[in-house]
XYZ file of N, CA and C in Angstrom:
531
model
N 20.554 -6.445 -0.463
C 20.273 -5.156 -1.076
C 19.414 -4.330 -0.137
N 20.041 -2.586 -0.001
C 18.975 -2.161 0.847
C 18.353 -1.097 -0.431
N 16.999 -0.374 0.003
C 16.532 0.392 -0.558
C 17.448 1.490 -0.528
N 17.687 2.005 -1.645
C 18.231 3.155 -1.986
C 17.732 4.115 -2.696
N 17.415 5.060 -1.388
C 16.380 6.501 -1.225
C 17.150 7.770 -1.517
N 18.049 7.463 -2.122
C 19.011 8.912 -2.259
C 18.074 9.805 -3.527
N 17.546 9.134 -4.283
C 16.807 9.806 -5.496
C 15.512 10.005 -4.937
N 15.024 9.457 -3.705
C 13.576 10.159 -3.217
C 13.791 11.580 -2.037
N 12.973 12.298 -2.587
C 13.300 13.791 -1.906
C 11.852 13.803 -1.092
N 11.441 13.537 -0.246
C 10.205 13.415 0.281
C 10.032 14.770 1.173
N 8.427 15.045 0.451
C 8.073 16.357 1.540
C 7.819 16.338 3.072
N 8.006 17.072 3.979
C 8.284 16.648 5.331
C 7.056 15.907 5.598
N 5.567 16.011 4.815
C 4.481 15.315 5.553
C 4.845 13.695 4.873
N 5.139 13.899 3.955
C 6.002 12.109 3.675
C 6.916 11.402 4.506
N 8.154 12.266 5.096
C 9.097 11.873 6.136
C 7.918 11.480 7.248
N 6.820 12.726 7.714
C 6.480 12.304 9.071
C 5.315 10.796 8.540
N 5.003 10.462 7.806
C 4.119 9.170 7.044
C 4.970 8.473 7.585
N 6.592 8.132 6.587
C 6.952 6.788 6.807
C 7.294 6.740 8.666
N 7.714 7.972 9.320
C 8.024 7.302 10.358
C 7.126 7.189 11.822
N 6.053 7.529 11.160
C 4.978 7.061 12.123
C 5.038 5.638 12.951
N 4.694 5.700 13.795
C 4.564 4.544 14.654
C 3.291 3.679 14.791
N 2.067 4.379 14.176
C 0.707 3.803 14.086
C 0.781 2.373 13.096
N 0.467 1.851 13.437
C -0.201 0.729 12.520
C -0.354 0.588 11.440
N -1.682 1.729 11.263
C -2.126 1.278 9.838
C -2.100 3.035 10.063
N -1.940 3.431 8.433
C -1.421 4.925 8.255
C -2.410 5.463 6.917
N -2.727 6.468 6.703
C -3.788 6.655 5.468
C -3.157 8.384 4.757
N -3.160 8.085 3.835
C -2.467 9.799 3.385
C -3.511 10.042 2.415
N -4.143 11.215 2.459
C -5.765 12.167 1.841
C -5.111 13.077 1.108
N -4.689 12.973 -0.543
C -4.417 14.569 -0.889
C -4.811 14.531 -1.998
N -4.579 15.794 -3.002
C -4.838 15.976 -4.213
C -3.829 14.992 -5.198
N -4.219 14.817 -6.498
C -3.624 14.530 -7.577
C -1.972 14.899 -7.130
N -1.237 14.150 -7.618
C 0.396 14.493 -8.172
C 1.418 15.157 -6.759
N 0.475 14.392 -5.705
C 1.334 15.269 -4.645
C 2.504 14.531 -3.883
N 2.076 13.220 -4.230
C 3.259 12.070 -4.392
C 3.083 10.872 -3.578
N 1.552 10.966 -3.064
C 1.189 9.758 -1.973
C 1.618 8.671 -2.729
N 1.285 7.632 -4.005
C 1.527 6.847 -4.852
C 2.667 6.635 -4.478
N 3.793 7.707 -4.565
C 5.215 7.402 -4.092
C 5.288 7.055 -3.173
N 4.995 7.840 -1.816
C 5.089 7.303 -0.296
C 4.590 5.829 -0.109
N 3.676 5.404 -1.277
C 2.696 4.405 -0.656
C 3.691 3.170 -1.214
N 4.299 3.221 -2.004
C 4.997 2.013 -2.678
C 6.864 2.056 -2.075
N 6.996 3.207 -1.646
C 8.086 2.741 -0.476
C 7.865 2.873 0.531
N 6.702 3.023 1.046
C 6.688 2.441 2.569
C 6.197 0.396 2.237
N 5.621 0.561 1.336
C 5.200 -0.831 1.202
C 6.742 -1.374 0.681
N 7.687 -1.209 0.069
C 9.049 -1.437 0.458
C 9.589 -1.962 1.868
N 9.448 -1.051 2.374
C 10.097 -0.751 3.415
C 9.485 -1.794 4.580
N 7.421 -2.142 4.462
C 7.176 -2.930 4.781
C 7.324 -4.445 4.879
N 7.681 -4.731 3.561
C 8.295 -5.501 3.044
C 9.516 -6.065 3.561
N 10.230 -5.537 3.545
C 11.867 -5.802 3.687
C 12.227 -5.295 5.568
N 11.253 -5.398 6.325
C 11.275 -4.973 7.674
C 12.310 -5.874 8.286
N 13.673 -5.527 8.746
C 14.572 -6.143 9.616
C 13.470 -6.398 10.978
N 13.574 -7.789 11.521
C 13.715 -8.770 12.428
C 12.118 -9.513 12.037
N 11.360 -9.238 10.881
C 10.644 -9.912 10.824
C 10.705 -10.825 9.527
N 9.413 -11.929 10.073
C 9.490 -13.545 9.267
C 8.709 -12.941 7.417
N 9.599 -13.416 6.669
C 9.060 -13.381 5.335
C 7.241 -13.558 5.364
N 7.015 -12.577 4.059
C 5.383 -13.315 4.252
C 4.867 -12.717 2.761
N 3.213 -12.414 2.564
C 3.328 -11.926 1.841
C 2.209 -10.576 1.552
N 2.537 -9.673 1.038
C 1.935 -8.217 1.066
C 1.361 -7.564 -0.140
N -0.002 -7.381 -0.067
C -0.335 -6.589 -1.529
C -0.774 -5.790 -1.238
N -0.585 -5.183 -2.666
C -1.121 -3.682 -3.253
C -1.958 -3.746 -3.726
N -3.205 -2.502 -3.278
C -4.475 -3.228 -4.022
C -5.076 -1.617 -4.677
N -5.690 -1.787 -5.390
C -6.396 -0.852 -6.251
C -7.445 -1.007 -6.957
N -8.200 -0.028 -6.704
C -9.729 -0.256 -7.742
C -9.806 -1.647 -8.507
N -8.781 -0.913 -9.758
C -8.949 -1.736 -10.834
C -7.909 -1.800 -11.748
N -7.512 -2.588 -12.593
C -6.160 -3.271 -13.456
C -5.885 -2.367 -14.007
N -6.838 -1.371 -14.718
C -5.381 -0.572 -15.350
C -5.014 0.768 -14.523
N -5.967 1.220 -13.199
C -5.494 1.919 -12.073
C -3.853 1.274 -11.380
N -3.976 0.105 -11.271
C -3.440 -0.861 -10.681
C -1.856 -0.469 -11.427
N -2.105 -0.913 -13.480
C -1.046 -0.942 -13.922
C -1.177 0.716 -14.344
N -1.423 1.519 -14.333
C -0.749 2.928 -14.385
C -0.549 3.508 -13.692
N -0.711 3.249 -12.217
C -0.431 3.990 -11.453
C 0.631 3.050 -9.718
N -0.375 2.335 -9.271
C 0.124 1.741 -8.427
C 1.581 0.986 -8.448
N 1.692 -0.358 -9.859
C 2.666 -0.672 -10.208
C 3.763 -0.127 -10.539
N 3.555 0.686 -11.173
C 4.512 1.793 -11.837
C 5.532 2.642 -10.697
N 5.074 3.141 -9.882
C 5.272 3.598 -9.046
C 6.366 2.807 -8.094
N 5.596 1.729 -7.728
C 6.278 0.126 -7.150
C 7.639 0.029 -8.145
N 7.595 -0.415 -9.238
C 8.490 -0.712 -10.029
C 9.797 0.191 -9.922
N 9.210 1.953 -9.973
C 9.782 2.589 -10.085
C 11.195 2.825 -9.068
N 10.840 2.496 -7.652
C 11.494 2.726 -6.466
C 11.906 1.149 -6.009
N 11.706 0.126 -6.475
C 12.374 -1.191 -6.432
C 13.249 -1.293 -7.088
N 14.454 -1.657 -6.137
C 16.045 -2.075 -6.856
C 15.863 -3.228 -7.761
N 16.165 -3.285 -8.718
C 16.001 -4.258 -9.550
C 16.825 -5.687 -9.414
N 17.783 -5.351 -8.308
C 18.378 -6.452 -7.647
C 17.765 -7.140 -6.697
N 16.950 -6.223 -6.083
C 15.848 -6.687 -4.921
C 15.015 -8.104 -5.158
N 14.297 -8.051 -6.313
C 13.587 -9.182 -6.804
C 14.285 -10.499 -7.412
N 13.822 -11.720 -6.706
C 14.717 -12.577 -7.011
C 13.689 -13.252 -8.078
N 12.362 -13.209 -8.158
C 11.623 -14.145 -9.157
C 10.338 -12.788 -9.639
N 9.814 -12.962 -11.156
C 8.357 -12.530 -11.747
C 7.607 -13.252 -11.519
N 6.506 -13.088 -11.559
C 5.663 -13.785 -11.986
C 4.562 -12.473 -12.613
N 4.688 -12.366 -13.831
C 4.110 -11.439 -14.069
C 2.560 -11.785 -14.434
N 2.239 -13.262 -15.304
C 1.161 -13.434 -14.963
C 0.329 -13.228 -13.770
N 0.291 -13.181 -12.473
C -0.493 -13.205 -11.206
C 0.305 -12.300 -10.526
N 1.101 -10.762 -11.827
C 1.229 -9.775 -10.572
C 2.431 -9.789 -9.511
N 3.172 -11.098 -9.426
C 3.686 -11.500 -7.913
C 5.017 -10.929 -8.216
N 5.992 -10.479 -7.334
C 7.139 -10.457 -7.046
C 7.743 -11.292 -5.745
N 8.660 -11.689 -5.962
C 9.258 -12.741 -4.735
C 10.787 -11.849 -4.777
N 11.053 -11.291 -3.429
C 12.468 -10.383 -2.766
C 13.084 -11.289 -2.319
N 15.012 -10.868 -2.374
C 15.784 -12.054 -2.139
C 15.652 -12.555 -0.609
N 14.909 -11.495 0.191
C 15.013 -12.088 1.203
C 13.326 -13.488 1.338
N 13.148 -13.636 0.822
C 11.928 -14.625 0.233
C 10.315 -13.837 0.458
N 10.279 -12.970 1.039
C 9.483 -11.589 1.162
C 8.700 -11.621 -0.276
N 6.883 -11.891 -0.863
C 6.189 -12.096 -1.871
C 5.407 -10.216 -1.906
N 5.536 -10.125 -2.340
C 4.729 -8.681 -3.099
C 4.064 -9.023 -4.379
N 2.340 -8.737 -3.842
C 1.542 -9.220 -5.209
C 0.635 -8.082 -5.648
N 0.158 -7.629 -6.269
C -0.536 -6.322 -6.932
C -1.997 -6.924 -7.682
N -2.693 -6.597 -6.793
C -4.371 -7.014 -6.857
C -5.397 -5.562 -7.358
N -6.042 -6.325 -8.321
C -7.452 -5.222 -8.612
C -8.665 -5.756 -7.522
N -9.237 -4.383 -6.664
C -10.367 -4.840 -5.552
C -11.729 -5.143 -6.202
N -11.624 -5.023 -7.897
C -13.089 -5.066 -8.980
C -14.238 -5.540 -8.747
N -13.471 -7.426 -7.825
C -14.331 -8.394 -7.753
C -14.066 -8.741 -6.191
N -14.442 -7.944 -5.259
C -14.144 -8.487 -3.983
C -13.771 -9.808 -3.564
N -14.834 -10.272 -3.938
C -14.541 -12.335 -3.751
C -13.077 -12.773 -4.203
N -12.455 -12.066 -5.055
C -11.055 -12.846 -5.363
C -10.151 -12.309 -4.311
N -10.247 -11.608 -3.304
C -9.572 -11.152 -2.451
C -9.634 -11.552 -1.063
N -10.418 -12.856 -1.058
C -10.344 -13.677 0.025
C -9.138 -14.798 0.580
N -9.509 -15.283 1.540
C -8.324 -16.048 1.477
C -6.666 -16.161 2.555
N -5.859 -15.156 1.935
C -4.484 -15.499 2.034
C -4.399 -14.789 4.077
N -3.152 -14.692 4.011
C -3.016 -14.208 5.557
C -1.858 -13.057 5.076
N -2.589 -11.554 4.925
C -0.868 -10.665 4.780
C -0.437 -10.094 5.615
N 0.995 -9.681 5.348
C 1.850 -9.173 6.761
C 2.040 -7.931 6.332
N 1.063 -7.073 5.407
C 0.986 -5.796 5.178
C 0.535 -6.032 4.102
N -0.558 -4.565 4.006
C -1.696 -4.108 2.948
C -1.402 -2.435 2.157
N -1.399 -2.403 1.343
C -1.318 -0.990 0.567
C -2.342 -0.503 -0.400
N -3.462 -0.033 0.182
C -4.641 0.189 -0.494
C -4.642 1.347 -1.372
N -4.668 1.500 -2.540
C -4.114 2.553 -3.487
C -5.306 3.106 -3.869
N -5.830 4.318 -3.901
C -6.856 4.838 -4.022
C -8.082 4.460 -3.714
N -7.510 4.135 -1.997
C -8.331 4.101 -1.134
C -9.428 3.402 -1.047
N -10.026 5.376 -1.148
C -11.700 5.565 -0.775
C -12.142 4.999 -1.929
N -11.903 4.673 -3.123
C -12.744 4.336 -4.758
C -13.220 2.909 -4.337
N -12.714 1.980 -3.291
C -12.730 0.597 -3.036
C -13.928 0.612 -2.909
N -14.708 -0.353 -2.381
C -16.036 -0.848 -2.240
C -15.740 -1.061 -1.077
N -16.564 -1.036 -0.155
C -16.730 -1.738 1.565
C -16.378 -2.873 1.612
N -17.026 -3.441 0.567
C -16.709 -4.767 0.813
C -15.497 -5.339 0.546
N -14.712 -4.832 -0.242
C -13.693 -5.025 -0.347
C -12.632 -4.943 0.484
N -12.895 -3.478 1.259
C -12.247 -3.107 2.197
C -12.428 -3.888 3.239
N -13.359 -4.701 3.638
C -13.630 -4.945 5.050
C -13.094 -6.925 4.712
N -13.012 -7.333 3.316
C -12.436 -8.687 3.513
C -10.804 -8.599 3.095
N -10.631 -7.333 3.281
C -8.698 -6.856 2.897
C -8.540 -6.821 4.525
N -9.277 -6.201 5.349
C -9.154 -5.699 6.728
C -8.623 -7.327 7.579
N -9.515 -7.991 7.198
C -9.519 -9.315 7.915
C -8.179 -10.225 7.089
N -7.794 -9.869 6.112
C -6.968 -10.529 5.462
C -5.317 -10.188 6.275
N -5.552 -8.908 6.131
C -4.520 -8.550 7.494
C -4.089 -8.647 8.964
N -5.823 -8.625 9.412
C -5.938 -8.467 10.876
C -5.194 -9.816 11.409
N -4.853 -10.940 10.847
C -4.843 -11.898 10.950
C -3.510 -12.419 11.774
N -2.749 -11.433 11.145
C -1.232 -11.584 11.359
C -1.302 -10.427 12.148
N -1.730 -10.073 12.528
C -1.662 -8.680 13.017
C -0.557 -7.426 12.251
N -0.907 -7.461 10.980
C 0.110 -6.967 10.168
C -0.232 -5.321 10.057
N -0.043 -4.574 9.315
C 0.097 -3.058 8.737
C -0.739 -2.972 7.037
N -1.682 -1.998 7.881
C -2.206 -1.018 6.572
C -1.978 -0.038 6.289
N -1.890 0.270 4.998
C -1.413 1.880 4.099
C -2.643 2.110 2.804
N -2.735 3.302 3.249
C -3.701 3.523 2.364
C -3.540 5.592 1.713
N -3.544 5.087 0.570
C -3.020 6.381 -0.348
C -4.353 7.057 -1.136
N -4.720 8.057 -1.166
C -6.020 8.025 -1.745
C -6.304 9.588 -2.061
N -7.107 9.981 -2.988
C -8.063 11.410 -3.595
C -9.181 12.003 -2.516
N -9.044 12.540 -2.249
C -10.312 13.183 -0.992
C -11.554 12.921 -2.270
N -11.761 11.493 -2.121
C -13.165 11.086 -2.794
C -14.020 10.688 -1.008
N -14.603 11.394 -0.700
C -15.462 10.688 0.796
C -16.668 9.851 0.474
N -16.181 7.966 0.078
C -16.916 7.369 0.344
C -17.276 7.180 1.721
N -18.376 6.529 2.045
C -19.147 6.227 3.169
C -17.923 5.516 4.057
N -17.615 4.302 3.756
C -16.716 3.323 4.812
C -15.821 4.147 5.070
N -14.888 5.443 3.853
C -13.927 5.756 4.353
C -13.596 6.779 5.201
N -15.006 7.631 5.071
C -15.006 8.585 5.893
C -15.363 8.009 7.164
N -15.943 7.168 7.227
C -16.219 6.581 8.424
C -15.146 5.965 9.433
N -14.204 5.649 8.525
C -12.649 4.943 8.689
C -12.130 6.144 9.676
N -11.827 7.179 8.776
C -11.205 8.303 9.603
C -11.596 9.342 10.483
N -12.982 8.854 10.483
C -13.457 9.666 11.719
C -13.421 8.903 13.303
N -13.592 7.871 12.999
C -13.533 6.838 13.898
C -13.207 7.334 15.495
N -11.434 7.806 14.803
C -10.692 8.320 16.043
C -9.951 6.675 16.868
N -9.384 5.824 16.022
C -8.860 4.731 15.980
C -7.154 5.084 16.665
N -6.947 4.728 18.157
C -5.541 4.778 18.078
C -4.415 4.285 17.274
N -4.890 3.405 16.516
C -3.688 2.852 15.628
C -4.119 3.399 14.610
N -4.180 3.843 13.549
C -4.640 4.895 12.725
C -4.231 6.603 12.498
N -3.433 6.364 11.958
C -3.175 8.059 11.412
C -3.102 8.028 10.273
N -3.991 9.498 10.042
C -4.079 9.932 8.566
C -3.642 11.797 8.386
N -2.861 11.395 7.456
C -2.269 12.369 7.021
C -3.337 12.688 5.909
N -3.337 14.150 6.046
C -4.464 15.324 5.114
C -3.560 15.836 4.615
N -3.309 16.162 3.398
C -1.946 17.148 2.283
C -2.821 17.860 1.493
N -2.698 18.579 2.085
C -3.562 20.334 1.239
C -3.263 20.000 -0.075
């Protein structure tokens, strides 16, 4: 099964998002402008990357019902429903036929976000995270040398403004008026 984008109409700063070449990618805009969308099919798209080894990739957000009204939803929305070969809806998880795991995490309690090794990260409203959270998601990735996405409200916490000022070659962030 491939993703089928014929029903996504993406604004050109969305086209230039997914086909960036940076690394890790960050999109800054107002309410309803459709980052949520971009952020859950590029994490698709991360996902299901021709010539690479299965692994596994989460979506992370503040908190559970950020998580389930917005992040998931979104996810759900633009996933072929053929795509997924197993639920696990207790712990969040999806398993893709190509054996590819997609799991959907609240950042609430930093400490539960230790651990695993992912081959891509999708940080869903961002800047609301805690540092600390952010910085044991960072290492959770760095590991594999995998890909971050990060979708977020021009809220300027400390780490994140700090994130994007940096001036990080692998790093682009898209600003949407």
């Amino acid at each position: 099964t491939v993703l089928d984008m014929t029903a996504y109409r993406p604004y050109p700063w969305q086209v230039a998002f997914h086909n960036s070449k940076a690394r890790d990618r960050a999109i800054v805009s107002c309410r309803q402008a459709g980052k949520t969308w971009a952020g859950s099919i590029e994490s698709l798209r991360l996902a299901t990357r021709p010539g690479t080894e299965p692994g596994l990739g989460w979506a992370v957000a503040p908190d559970y019902p950020m998580l389930d009204a917005s992040t998931m939803r979104a996810f759900l929305r633009w996933c072929p429903p053929d795509l997924i070969a197993k639920r696990d809806e207790a712990q969040h998880k999806y398993t893709l036929l190509d054996g590819n795991e997609i799991q959907f995490k609240s950042a609430s309690d930093p400490e539960t976000l230790r651990g695993p090794t992912l081959k891509w990260l999708w940080l869903d409203e961002a800047a609301l995270l805690k540092r600390e959270a952010r910085d044991i998601l960072a290492a959770c990735v760095a590991a594999s040398h995998g890909r971050t996405i990060m979708t977020t409200t021009p809220k300027p916490t400390a780490w994140f403004r700090e994130l994007i000022q940096e001036g990080r070659d692998d790093l682009q962030v898209f600003k949407v008026p």
